[in-house]
mmCIF file of N, CA and C and ligand atoms in Angstrom:
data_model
loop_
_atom_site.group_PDB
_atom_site.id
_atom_site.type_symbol
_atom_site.label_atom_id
_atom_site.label_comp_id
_atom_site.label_asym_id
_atom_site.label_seq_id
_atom_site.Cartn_x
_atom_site.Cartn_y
_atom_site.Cartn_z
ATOM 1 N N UNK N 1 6.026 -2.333 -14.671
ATOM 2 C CA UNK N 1 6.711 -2.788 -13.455
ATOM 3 C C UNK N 1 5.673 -2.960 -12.341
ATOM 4 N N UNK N 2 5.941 -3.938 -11.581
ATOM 5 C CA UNK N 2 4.652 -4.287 -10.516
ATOM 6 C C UNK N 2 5.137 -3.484 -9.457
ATOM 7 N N UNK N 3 4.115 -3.372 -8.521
ATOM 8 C CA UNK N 3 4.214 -2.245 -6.989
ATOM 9 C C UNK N 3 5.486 -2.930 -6.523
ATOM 10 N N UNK N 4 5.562 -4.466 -6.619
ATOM 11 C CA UNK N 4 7.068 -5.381 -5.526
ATOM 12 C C UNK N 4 8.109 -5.043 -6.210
ATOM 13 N N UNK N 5 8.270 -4.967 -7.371
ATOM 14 C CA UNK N 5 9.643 -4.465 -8.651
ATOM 15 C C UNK N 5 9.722 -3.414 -8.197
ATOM 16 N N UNK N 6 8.812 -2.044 -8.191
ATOM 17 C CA UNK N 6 9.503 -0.948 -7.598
ATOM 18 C C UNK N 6 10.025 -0.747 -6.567
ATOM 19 N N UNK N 7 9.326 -1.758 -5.823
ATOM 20 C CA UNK N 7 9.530 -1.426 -4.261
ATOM 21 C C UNK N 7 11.091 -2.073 -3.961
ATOM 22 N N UNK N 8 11.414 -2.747 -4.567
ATOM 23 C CA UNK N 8 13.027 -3.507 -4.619
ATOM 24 C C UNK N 8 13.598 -2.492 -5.288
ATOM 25 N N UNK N 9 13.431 -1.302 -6.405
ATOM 26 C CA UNK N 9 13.857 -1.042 -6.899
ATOM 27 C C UNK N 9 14.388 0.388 -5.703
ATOM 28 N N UNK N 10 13.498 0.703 -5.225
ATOM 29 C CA UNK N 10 13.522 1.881 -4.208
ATOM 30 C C UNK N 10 14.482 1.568 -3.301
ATOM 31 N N UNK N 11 14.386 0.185 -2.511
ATOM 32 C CA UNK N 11 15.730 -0.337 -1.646
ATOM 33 C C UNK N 11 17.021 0.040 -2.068
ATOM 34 N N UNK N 12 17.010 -0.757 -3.900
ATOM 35 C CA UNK N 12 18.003 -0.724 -4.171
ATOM 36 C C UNK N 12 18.592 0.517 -3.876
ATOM 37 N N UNK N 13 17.644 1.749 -4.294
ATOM 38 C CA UNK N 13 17.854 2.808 -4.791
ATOM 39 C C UNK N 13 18.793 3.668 -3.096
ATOM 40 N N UNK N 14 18.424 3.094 -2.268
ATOM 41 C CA UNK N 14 17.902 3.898 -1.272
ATOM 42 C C UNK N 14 19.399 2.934 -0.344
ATOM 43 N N UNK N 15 19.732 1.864 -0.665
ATOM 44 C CA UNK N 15 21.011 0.934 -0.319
ATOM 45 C C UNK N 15 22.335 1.789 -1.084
ATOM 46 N N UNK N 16 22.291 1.917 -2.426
ATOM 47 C CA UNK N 16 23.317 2.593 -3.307
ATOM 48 C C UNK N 16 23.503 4.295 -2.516
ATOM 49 N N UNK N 17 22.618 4.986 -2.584
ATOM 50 C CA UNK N 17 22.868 5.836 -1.873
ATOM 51 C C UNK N 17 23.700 6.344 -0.454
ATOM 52 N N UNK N 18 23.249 5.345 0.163
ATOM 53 C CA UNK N 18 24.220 4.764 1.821
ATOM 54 C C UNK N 18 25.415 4.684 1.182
ATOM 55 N N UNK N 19 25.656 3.523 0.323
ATOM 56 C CA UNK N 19 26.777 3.417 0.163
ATOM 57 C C UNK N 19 28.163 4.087 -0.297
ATOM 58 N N UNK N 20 27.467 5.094 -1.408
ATOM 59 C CA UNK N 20 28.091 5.577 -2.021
ATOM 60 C C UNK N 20 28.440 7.118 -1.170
ATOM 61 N N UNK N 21 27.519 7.483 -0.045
ATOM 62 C CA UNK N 21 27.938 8.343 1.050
ATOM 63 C C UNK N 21 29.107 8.334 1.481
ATOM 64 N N UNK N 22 28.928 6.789 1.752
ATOM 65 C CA UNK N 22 30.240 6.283 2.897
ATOM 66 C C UNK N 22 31.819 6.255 2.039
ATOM 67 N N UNK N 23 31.454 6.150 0.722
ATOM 68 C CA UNK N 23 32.497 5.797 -0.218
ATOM 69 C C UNK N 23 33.069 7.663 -0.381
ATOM 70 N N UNK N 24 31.963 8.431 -0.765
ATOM 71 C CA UNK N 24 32.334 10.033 -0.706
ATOM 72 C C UNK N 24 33.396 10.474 0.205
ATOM 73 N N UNK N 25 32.650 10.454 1.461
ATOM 74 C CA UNK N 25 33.191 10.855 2.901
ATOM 75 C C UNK N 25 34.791 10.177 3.046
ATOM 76 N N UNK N 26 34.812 9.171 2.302
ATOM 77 C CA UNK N 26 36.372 8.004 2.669
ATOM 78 C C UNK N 26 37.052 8.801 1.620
ATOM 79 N N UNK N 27 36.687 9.024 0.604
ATOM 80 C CA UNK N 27 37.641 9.521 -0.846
ATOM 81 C C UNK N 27 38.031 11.126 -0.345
ATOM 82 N N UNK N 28 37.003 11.657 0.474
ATOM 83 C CA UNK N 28 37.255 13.507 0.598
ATOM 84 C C UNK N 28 38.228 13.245 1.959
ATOM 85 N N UNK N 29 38.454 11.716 2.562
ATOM 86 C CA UNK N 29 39.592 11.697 3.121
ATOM 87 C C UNK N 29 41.129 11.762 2.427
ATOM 88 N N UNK N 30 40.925 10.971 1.396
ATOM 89 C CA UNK N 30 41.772 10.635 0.868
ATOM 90 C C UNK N 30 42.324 11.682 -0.237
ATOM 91 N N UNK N 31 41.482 12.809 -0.108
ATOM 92 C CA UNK N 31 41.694 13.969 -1.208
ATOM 93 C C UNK N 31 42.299 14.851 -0.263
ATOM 94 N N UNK N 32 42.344 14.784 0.834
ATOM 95 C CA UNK N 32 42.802 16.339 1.641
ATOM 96 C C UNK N 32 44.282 16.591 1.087
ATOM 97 N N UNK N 33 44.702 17.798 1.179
ATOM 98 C CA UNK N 33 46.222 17.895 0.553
ATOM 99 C C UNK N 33 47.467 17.294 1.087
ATOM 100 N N UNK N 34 47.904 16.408 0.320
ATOM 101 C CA UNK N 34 49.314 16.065 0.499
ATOM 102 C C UNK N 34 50.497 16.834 1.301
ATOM 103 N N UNK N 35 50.716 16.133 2.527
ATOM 104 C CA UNK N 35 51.284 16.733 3.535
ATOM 105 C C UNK N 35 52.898 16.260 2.707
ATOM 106 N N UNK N 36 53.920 17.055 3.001
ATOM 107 C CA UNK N 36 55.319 17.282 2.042
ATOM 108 C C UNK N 36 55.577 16.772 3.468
ATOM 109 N N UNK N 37 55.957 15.692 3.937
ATOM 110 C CA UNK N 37 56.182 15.273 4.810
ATOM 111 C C UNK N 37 57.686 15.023 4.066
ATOM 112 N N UNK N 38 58.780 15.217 5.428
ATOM 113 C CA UNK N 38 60.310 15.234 4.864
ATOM 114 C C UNK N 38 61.038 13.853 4.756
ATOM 115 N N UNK N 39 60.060 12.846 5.813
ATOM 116 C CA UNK N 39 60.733 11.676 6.281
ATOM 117 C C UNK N 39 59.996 10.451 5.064
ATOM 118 N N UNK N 40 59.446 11.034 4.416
ATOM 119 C CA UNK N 40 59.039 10.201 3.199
ATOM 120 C C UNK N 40 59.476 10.701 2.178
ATOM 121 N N UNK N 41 60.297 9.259 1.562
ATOM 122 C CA UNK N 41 60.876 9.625 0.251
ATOM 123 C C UNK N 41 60.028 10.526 -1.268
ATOM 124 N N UNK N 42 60.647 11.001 -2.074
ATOM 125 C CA UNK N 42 60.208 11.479 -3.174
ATOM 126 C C UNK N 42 59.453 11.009 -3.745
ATOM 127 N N UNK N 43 59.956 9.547 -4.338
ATOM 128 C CA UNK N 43 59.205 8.185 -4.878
ATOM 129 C C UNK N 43 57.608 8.321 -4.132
ATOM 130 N N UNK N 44 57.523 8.424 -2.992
ATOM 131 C CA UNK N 44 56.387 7.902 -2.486
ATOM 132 C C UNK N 44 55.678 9.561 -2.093
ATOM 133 N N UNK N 45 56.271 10.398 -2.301
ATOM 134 C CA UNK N 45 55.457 11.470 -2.407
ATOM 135 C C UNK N 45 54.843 11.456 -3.966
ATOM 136 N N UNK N 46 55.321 11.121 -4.870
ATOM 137 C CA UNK N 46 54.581 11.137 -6.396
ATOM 138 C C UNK N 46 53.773 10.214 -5.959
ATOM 139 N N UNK N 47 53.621 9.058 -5.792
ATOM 140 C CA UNK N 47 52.532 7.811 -5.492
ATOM 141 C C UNK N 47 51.605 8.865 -4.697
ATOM 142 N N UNK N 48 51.847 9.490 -3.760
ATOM 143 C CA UNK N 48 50.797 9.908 -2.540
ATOM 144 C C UNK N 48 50.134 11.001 -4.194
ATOM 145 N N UNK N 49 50.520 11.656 -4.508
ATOM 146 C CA UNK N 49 49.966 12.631 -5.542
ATOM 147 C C UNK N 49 49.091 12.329 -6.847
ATOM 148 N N UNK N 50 49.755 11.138 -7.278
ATOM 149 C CA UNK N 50 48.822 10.365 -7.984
ATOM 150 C C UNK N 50 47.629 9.443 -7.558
ATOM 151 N N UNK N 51 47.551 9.308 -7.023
ATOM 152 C CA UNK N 51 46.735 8.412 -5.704
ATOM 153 C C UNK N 51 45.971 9.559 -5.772
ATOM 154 N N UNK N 52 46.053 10.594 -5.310
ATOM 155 C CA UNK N 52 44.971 11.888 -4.702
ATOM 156 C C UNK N 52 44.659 11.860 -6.223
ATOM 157 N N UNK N 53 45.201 12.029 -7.309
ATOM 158 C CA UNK N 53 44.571 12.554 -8.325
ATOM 159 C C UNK N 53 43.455 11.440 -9.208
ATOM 160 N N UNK N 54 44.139 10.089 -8.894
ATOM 161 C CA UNK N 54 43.111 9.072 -9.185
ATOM 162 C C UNK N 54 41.862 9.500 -8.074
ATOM 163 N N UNK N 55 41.991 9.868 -7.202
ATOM 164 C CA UNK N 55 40.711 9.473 -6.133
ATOM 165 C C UNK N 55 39.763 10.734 -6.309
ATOM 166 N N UNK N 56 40.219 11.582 -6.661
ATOM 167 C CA UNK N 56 39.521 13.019 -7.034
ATOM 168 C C UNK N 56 38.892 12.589 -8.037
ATOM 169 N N UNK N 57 39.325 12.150 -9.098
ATOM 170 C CA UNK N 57 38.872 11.525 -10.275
ATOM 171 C C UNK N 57 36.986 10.666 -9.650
ATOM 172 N N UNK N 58 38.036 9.760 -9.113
ATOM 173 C CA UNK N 58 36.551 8.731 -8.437
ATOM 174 C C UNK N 58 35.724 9.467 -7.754
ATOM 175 N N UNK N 59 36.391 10.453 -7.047
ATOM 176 C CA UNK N 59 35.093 11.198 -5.937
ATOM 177 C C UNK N 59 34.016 12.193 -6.923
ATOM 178 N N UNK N 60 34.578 12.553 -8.059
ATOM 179 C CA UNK N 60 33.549 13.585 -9.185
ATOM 180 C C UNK N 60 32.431 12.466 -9.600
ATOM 181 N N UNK N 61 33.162 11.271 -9.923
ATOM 182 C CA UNK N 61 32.025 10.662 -10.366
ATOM 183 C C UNK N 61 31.253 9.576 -9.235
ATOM 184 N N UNK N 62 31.628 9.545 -8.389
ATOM 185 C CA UNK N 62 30.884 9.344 -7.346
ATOM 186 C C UNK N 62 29.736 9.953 -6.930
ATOM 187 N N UNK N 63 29.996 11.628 -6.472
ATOM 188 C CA UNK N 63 29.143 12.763 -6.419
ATOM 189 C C UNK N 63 27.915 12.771 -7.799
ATOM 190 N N UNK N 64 28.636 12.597 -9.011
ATOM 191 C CA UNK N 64 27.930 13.040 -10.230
ATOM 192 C C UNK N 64 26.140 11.871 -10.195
ATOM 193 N N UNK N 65 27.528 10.296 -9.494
ATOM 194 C CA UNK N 65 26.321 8.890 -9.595
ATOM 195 C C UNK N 65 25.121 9.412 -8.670
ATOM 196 N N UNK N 66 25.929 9.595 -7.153
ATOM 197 C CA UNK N 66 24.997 10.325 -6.010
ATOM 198 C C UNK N 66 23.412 11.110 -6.732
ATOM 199 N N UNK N 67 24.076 12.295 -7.222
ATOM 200 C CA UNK N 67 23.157 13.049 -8.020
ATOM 201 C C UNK N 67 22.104 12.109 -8.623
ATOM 202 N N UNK N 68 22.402 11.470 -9.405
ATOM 203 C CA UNK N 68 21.662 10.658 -10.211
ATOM 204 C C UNK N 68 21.017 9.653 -9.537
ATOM 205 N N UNK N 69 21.389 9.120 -8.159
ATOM 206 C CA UNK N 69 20.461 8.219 -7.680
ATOM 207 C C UNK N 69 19.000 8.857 -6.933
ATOM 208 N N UNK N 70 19.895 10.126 -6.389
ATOM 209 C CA UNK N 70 18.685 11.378 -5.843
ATOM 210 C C UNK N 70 17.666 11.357 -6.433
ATOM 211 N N UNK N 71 17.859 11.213 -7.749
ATOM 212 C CA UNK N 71 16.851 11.905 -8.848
ATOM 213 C C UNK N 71 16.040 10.883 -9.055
ATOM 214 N N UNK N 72 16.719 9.735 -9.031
ATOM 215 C CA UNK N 72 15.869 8.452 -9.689
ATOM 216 C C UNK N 72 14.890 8.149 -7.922
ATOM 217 N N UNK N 73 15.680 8.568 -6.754
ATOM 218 C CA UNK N 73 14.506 8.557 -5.722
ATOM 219 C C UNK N 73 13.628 9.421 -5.714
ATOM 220 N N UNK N 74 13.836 10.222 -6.503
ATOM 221 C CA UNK N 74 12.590 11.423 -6.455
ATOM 222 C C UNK N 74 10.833 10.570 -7.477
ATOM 223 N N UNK N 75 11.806 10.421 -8.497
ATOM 224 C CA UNK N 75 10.913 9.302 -9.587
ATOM 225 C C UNK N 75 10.645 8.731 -8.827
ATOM 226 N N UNK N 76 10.993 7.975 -8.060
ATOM 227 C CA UNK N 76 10.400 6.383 -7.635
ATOM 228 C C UNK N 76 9.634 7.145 -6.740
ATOM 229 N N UNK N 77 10.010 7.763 -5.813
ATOM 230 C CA UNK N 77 8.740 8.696 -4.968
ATOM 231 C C UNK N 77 7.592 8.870 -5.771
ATOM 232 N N UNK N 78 7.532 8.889 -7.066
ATOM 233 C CA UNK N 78 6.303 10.100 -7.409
ATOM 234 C C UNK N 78 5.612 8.511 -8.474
ATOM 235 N N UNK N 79 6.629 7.455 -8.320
ATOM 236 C CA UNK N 79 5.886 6.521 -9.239
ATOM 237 C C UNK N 79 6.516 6.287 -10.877
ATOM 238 N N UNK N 80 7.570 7.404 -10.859
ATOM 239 C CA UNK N 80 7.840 7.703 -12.435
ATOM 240 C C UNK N 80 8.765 7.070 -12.593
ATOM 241 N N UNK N 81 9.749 6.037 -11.537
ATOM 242 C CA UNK N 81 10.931 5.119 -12.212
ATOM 243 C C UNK N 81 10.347 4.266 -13.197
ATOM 244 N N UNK N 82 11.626 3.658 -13.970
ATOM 245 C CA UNK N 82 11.351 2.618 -14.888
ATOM 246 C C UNK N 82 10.518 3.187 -16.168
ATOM 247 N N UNK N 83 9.756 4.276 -16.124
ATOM 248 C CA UNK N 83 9.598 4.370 -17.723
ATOM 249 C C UNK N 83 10.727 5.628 -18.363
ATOM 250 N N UNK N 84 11.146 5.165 -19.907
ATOM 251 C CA UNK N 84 12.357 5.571 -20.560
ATOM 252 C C UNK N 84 11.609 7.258 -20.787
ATOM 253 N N UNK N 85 12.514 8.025 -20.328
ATOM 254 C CA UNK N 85 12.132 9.475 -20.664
ATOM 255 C C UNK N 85 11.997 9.566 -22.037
ATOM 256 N N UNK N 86 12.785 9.028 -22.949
ATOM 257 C CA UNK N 86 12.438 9.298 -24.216
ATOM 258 C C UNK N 86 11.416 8.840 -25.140
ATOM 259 N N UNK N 87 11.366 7.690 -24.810
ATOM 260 C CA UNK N 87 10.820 6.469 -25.688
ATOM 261 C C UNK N 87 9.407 6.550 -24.690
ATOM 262 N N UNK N 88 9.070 6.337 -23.220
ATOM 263 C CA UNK N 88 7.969 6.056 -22.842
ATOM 264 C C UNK N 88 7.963 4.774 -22.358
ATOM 265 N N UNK N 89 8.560 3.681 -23.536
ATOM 266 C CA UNK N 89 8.717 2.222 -22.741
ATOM 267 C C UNK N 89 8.716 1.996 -21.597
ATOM 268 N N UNK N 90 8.733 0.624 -21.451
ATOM 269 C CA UNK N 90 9.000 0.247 -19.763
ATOM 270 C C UNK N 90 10.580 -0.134 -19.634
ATOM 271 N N UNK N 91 11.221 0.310 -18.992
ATOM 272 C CA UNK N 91 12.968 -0.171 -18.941
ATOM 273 C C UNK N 91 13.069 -1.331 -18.352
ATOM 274 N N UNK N 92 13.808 -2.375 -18.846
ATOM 275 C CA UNK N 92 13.813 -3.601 -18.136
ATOM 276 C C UNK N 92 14.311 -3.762 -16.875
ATOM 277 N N UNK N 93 13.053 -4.148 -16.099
ATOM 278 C CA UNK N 93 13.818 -4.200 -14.495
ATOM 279 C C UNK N 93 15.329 -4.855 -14.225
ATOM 280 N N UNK N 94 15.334 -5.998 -15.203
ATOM 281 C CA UNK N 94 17.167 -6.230 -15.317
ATOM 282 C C UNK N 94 18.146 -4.910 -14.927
ATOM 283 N N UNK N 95 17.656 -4.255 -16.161
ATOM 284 C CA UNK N 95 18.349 -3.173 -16.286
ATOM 285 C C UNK N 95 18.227 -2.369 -14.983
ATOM 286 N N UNK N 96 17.022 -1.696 -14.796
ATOM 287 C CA UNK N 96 16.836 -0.563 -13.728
ATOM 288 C C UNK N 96 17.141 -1.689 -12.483
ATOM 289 N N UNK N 97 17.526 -2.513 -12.243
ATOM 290 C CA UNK N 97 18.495 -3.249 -10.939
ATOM 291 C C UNK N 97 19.640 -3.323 -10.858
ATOM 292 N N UNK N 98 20.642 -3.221 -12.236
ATOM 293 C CA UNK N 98 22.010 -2.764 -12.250
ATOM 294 C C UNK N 98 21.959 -1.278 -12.164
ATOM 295 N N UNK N 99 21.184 -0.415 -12.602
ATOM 296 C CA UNK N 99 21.865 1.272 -12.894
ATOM 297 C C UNK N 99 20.236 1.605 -12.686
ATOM 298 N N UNK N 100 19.621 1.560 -11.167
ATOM 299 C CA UNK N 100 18.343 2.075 -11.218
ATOM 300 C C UNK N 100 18.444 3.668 -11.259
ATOM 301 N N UNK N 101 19.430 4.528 -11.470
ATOM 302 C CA UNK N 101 19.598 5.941 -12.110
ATOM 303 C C UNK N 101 19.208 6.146 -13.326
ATOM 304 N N UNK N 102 19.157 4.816 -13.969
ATOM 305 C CA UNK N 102 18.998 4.725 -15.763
ATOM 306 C C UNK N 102 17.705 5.931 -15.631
ATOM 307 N N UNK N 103 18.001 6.529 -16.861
ATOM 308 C CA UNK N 103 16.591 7.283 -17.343
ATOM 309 C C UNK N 103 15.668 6.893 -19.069
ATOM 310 N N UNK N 104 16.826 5.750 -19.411
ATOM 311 C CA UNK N 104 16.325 5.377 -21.090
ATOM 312 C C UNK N 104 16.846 4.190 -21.158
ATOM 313 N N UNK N 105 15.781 3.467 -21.884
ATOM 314 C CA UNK N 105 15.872 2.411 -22.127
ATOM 315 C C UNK N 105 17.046 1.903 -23.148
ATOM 316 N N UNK N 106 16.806 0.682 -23.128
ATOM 317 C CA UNK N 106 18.453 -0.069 -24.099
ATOM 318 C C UNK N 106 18.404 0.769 -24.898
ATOM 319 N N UNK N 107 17.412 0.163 -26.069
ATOM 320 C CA UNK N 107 17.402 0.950 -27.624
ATOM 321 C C UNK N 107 17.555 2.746 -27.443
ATOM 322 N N UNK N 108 17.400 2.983 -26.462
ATOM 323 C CA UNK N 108 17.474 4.624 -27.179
ATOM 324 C C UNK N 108 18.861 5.517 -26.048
ATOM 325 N N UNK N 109 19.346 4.404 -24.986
ATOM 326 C CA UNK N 109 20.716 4.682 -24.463
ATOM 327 C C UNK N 109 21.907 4.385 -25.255
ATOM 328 N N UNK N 110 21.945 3.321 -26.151
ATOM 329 C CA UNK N 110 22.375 3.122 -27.148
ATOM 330 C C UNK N 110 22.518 3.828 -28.765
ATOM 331 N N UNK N 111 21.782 5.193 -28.547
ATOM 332 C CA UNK N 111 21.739 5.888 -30.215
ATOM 333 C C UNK N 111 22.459 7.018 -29.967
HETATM 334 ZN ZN1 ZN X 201 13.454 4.424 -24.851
#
């Protein structure tokens, strides 16, 4: 990977992060507990409950992605993005520009 590939890759890295803050902070809105409010029907108290339980859902793996972009800025700090922990290869910048968290390349994310 050339110094300009990483260096896009670090943006990326460093853009996803922002974002996915802002997406956290909105979902741990949307997780606070369900107020039993009286003037809303039943019907729409199950919707409000399922809703929280879909979004809890999204906020674990939100947090979990978070984690994982941390890590891949720590790599890119030190120079170590883009090669496959397992294999050694170089990961295709294709790739490390959709999911620059990746830590392994195609062939061996795939086994
Ligand atoms: Zn590999």
């Amino acid at each position: 990977m050339s110094q300009k590939e990483a260096k896009e890759i670090a943006e990326i890295i460093d853009e996803q992060i922002e974002s996915i803050k802002e997406e956290i902070i909105e979902l741990k809105e949307l997780t606070k507990p369900v107020k039993l409010d009286a003037s809303v029907g039943r019907l729409s108290r199950m919707d409000a409950i399922n809703n929280k339980a879909i979004n809890e859902k999204s906020l674990r793996e939100k947090k979990s992605t978070l984690q994982k972009l941390e890590r891949a800025q720590e790599r890119a700090a030190e120079g170590d993005l883009g090669k496959c922990l397992k294999c050694g290869n170089d990961i295709p910048f294709g790739r490390l520009k959709i999911m620059p968290y990746t830590t392994r390349c195609v062939q061996c994310a795939g086994r």
